[in-house]
PDB file of C-alpha atoms in Angstrom:
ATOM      1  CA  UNK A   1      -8.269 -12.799  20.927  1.00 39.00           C
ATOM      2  CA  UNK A   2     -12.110 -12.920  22.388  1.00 40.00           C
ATOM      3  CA  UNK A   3     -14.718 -11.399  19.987  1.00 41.00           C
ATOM      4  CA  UNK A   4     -16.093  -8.980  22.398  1.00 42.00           C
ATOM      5  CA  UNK A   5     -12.714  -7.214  23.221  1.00 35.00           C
ATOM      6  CA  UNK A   6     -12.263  -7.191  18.997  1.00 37.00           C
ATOM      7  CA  UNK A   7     -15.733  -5.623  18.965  1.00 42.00           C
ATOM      8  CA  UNK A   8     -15.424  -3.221  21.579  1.00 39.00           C
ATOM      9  CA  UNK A   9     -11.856  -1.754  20.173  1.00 38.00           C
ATOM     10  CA  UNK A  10     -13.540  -1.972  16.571  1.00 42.00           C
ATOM     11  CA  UNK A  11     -13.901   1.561  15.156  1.00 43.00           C
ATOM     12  CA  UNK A  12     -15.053   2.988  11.614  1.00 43.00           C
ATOM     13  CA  UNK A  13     -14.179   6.369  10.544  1.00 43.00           C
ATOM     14  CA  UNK A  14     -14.071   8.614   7.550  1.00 44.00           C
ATOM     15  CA  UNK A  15     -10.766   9.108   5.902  1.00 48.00           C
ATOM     16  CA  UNK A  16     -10.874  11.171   3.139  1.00 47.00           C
ATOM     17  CA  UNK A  17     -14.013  10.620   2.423  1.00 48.00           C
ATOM     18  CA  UNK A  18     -13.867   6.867   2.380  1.00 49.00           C
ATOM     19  CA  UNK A  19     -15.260   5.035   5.207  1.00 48.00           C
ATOM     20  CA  UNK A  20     -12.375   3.126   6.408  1.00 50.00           C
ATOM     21  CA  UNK A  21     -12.373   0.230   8.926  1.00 52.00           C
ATOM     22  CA  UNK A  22      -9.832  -0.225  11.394  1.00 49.00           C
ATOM     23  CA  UNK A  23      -8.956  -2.459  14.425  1.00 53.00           C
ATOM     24  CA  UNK A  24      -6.601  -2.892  16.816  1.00 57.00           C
ATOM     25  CA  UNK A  25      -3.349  -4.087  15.447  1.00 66.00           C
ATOM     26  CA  UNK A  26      -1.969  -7.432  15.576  1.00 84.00           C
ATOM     27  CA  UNK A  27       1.653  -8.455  15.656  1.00 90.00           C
ATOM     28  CA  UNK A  28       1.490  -9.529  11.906  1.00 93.00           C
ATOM     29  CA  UNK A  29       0.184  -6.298  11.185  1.00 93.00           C
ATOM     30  CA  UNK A  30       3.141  -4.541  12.491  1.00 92.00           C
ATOM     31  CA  UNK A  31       5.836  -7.246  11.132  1.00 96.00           C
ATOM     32  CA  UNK A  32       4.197  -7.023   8.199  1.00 97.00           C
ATOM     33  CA  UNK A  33       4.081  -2.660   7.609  1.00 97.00           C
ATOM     34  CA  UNK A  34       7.949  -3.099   9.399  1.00 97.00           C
ATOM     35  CA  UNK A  35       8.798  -4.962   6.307  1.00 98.00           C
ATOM     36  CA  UNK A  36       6.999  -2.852   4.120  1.00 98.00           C
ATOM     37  CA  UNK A  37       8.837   0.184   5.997  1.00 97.00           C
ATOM     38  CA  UNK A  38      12.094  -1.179   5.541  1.00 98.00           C
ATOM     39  CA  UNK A  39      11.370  -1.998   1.820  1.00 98.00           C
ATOM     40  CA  UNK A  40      10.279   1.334   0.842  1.00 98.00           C
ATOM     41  CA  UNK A  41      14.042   2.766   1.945  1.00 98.00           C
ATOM     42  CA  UNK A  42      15.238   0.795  -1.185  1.00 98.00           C
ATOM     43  CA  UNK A  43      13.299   3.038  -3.217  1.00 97.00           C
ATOM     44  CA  UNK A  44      15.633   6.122  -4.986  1.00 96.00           C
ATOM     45  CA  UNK A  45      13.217   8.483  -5.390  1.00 96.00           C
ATOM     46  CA  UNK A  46      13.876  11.342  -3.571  1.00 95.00           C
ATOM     47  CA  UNK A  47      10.569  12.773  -2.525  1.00 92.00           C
ATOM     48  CA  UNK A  48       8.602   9.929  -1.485  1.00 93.00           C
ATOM     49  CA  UNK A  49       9.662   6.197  -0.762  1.00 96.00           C
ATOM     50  CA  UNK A  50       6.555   3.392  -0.533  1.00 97.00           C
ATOM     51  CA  UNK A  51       6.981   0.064  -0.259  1.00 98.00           C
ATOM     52  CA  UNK A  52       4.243  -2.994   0.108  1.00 98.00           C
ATOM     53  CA  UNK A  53       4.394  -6.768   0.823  1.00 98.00           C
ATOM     54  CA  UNK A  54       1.868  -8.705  -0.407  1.00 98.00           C
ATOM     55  CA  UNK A  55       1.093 -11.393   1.886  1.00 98.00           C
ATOM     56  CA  UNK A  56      -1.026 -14.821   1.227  1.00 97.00           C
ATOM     57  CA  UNK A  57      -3.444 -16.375   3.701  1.00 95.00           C
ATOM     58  CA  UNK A  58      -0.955 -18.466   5.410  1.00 95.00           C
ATOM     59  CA  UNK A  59       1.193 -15.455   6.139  1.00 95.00           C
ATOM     60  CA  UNK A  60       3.397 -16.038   3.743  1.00 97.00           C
ATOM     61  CA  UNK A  61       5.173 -13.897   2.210  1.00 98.00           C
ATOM     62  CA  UNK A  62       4.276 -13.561  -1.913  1.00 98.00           C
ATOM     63  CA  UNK A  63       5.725 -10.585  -3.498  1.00 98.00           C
ATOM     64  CA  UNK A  64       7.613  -7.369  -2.240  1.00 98.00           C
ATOM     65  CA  UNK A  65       7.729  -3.787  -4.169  1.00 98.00           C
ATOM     66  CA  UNK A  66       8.993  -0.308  -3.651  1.00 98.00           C
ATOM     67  CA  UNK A  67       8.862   2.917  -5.555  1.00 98.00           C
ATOM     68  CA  UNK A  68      11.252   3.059  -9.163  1.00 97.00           C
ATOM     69  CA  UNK A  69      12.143   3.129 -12.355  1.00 96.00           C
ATOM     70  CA  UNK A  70      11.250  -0.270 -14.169  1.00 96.00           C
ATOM     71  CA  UNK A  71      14.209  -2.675 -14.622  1.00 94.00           C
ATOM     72  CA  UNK A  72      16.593  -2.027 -17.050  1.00 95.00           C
ATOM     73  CA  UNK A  73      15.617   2.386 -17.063  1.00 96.00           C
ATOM     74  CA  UNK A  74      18.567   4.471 -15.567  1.00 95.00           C
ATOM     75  CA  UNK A  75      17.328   6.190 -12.439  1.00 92.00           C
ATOM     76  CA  UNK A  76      19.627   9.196 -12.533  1.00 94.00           C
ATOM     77  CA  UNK A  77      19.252  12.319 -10.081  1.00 94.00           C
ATOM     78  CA  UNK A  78      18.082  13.874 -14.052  1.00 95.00           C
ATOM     79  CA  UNK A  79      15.158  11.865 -13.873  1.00 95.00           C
ATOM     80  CA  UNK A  80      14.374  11.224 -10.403  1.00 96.00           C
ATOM     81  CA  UNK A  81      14.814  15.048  -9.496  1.00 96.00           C
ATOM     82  CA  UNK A  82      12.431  16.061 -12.153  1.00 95.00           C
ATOM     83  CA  UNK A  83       8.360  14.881 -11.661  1.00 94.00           C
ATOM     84  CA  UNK A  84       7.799  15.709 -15.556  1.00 95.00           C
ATOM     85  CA  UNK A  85       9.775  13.643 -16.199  1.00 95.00           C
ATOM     86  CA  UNK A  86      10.052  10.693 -13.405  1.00 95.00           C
ATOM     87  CA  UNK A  87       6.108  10.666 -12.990  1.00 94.00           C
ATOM     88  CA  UNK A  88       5.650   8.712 -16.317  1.00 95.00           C
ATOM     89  CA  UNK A  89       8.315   6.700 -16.038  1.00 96.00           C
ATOM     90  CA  UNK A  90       8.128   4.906 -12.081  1.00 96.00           C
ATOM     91  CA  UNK A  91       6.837   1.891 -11.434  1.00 97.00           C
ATOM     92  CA  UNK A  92       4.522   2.913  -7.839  1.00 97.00           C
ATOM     93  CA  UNK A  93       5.314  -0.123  -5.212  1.00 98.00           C
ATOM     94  CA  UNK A  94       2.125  -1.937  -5.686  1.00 98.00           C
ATOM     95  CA  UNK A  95       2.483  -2.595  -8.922  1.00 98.00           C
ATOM     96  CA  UNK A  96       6.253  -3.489  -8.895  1.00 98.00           C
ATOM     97  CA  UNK A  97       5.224  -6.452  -5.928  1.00 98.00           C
ATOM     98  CA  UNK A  98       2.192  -7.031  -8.506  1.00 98.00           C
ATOM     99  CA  UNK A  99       4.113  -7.585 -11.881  1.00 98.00           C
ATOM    100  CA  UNK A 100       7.082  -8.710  -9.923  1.00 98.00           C
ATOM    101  CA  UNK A 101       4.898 -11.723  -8.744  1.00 98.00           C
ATOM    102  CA  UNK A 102       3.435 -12.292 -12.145  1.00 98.00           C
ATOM    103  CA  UNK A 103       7.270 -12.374 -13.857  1.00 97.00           C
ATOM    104  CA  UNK A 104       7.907 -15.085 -11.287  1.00 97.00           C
ATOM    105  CA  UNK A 105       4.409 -16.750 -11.748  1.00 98.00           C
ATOM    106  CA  UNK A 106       2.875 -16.498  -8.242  1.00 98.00           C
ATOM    107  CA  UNK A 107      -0.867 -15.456  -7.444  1.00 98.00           C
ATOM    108  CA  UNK A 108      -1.892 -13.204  -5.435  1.00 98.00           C
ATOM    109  CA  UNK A 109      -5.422 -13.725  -5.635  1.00 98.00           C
ATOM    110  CA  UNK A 110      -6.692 -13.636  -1.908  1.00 98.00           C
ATOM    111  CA  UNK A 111      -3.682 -11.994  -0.518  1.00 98.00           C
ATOM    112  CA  UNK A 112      -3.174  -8.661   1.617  1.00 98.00           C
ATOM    113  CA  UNK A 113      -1.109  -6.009   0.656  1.00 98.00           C
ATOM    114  CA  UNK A 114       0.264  -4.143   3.427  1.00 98.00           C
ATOM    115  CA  UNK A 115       1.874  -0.720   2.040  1.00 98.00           C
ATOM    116  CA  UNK A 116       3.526   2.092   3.266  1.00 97.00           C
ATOM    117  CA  UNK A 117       0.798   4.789   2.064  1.00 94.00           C
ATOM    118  CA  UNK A 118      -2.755   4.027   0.720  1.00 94.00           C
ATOM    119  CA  UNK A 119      -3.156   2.929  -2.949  1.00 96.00           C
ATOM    120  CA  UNK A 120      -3.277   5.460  -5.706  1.00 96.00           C
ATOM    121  CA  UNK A 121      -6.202   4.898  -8.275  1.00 97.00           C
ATOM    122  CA  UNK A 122      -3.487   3.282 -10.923  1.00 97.00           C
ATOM    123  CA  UNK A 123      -2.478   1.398  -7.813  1.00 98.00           C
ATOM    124  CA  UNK A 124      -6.405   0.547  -6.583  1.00 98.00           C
ATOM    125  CA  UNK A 125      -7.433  -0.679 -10.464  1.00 98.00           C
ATOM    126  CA  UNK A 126      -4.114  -3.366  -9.749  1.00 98.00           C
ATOM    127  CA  UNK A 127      -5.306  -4.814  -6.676  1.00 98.00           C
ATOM    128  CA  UNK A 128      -8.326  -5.023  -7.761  1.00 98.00           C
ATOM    129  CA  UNK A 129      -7.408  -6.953 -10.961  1.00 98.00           C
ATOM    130  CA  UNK A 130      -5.261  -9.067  -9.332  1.00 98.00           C
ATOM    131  CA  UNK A 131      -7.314 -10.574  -6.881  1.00 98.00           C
ATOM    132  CA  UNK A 132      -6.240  -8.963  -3.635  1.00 98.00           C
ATOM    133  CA  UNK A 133      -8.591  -9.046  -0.754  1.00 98.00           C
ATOM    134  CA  UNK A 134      -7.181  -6.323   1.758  1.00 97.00           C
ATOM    135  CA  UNK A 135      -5.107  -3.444   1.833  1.00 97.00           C
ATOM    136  CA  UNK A 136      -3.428  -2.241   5.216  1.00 96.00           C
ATOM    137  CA  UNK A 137      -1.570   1.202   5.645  1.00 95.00           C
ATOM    138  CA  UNK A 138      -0.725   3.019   8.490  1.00 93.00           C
ATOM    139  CA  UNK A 139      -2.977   4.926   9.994  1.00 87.00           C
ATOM    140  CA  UNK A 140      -1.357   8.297  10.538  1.00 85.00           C
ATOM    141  CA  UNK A 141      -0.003   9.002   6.905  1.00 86.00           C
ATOM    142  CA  UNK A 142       1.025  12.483   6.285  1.00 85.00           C
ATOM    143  CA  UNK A 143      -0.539  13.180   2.980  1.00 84.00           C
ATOM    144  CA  UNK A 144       0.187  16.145   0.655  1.00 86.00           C
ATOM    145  CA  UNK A 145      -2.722  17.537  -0.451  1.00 91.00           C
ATOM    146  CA  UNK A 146      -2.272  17.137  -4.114  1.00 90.00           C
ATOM    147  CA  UNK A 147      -2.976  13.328  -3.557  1.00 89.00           C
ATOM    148  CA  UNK A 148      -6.394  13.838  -1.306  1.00 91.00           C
ATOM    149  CA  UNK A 149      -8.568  13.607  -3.878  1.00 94.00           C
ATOM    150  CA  UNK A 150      -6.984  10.588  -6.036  1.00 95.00           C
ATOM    151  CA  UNK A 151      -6.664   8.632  -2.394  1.00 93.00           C
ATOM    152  CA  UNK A 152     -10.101   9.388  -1.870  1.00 93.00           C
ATOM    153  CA  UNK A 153     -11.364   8.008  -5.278  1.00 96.00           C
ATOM    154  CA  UNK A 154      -8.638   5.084  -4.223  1.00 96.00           C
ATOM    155  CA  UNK A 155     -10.364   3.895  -1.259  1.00 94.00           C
ATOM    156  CA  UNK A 156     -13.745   4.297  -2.752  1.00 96.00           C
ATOM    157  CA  UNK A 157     -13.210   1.997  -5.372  1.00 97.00           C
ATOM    158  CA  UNK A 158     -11.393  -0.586  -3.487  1.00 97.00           C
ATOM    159  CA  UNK A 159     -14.659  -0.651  -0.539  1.00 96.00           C
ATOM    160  CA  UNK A 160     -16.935  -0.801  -4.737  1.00 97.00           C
ATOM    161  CA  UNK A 161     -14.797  -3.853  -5.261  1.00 98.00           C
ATOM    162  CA  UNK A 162     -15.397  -5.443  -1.512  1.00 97.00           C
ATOM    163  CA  UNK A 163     -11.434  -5.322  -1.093  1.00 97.00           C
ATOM    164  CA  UNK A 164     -11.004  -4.680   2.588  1.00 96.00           C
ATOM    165  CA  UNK A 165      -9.064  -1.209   3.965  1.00 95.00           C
ATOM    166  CA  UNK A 166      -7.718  -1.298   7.420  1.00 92.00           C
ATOM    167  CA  UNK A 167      -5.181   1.653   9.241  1.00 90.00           C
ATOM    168  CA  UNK A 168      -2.754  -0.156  11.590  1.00 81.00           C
TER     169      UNK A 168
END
């Protein structure tokens, strides 16, 4: 793709706050928030399914995550049903790809998570700590409003820690 048709479709905007960079999506983009799509439909929880596939520089697939209760924990309708009780227990989909990959020993140090919403703050400090260098969500999310301001702390601390944000 010629720089000057990249430069001329290159936007920045203000998402909730943040200031957000995106460009015109490529075909890996797409393949890659498909897979991430399809991924979060695993996920049990009934209000909200996210899923994210953490992808090294060769475009290689590292990890995969969704939304859930860590191995092992019964995810009951009980639990699941009831955010006092299934907010302290689930495992958000970032993290799962992100301790998934460390249970099998694989870095993701310089990799790109692509993810079905944007990162949380709990989800943010992870890819910060583990070394990932962008974070792509679709652009049009529909988020409640009780998240706005913890997505908007998100995004500022990933642009702090020079990880790169880009809506597809």
């Amino acid at each position: 793709m010629d720089a000057q048709f990249v430069q001329k479709y290159k936007k920045r905007r203000y998402l909730y706050g943040a200031l957000i960079e995106y460009r015109l999506m490529t075909k890996w983009d797409t393949r890659f928030l498909k897979l991430a799509t399809h991924i979060s439909e695993w996920s049990k929880d009934p209000s909200t399914q996210v899923g994210c596939v953490v992808v090294g520089p060769d475009r290689e697939i590292r990890s995969t995550g969704f939304n859930g209760l860590p191995r092992g924990i019964e995810d009951n309708n009980e639990r699941l049903n009831n955010r006092e009780v299934k907010y302290p227990l689930i495992c958000h989909a970032e993290e799962n790809a992100i301790m998934h990959a460390a249970r099998i020993g694989m870095s993701l140090k310089g990799c790109t998570a692509y993810v079905t919403w944007p990162p949380c703050t709990r989800c943010a400090r992870s890819f910060i700590q583990a070394g990932i260098l962008s974070v792509v969500y679709p652009e049009n999310t529909d988020i409640p409003e009780r998240w706005m301001d913890d997505f908007n702390l998100s995004l500022n601390m990933l642009k702090e820690a020079g990880i790169r944000v880009k809506t597809a």
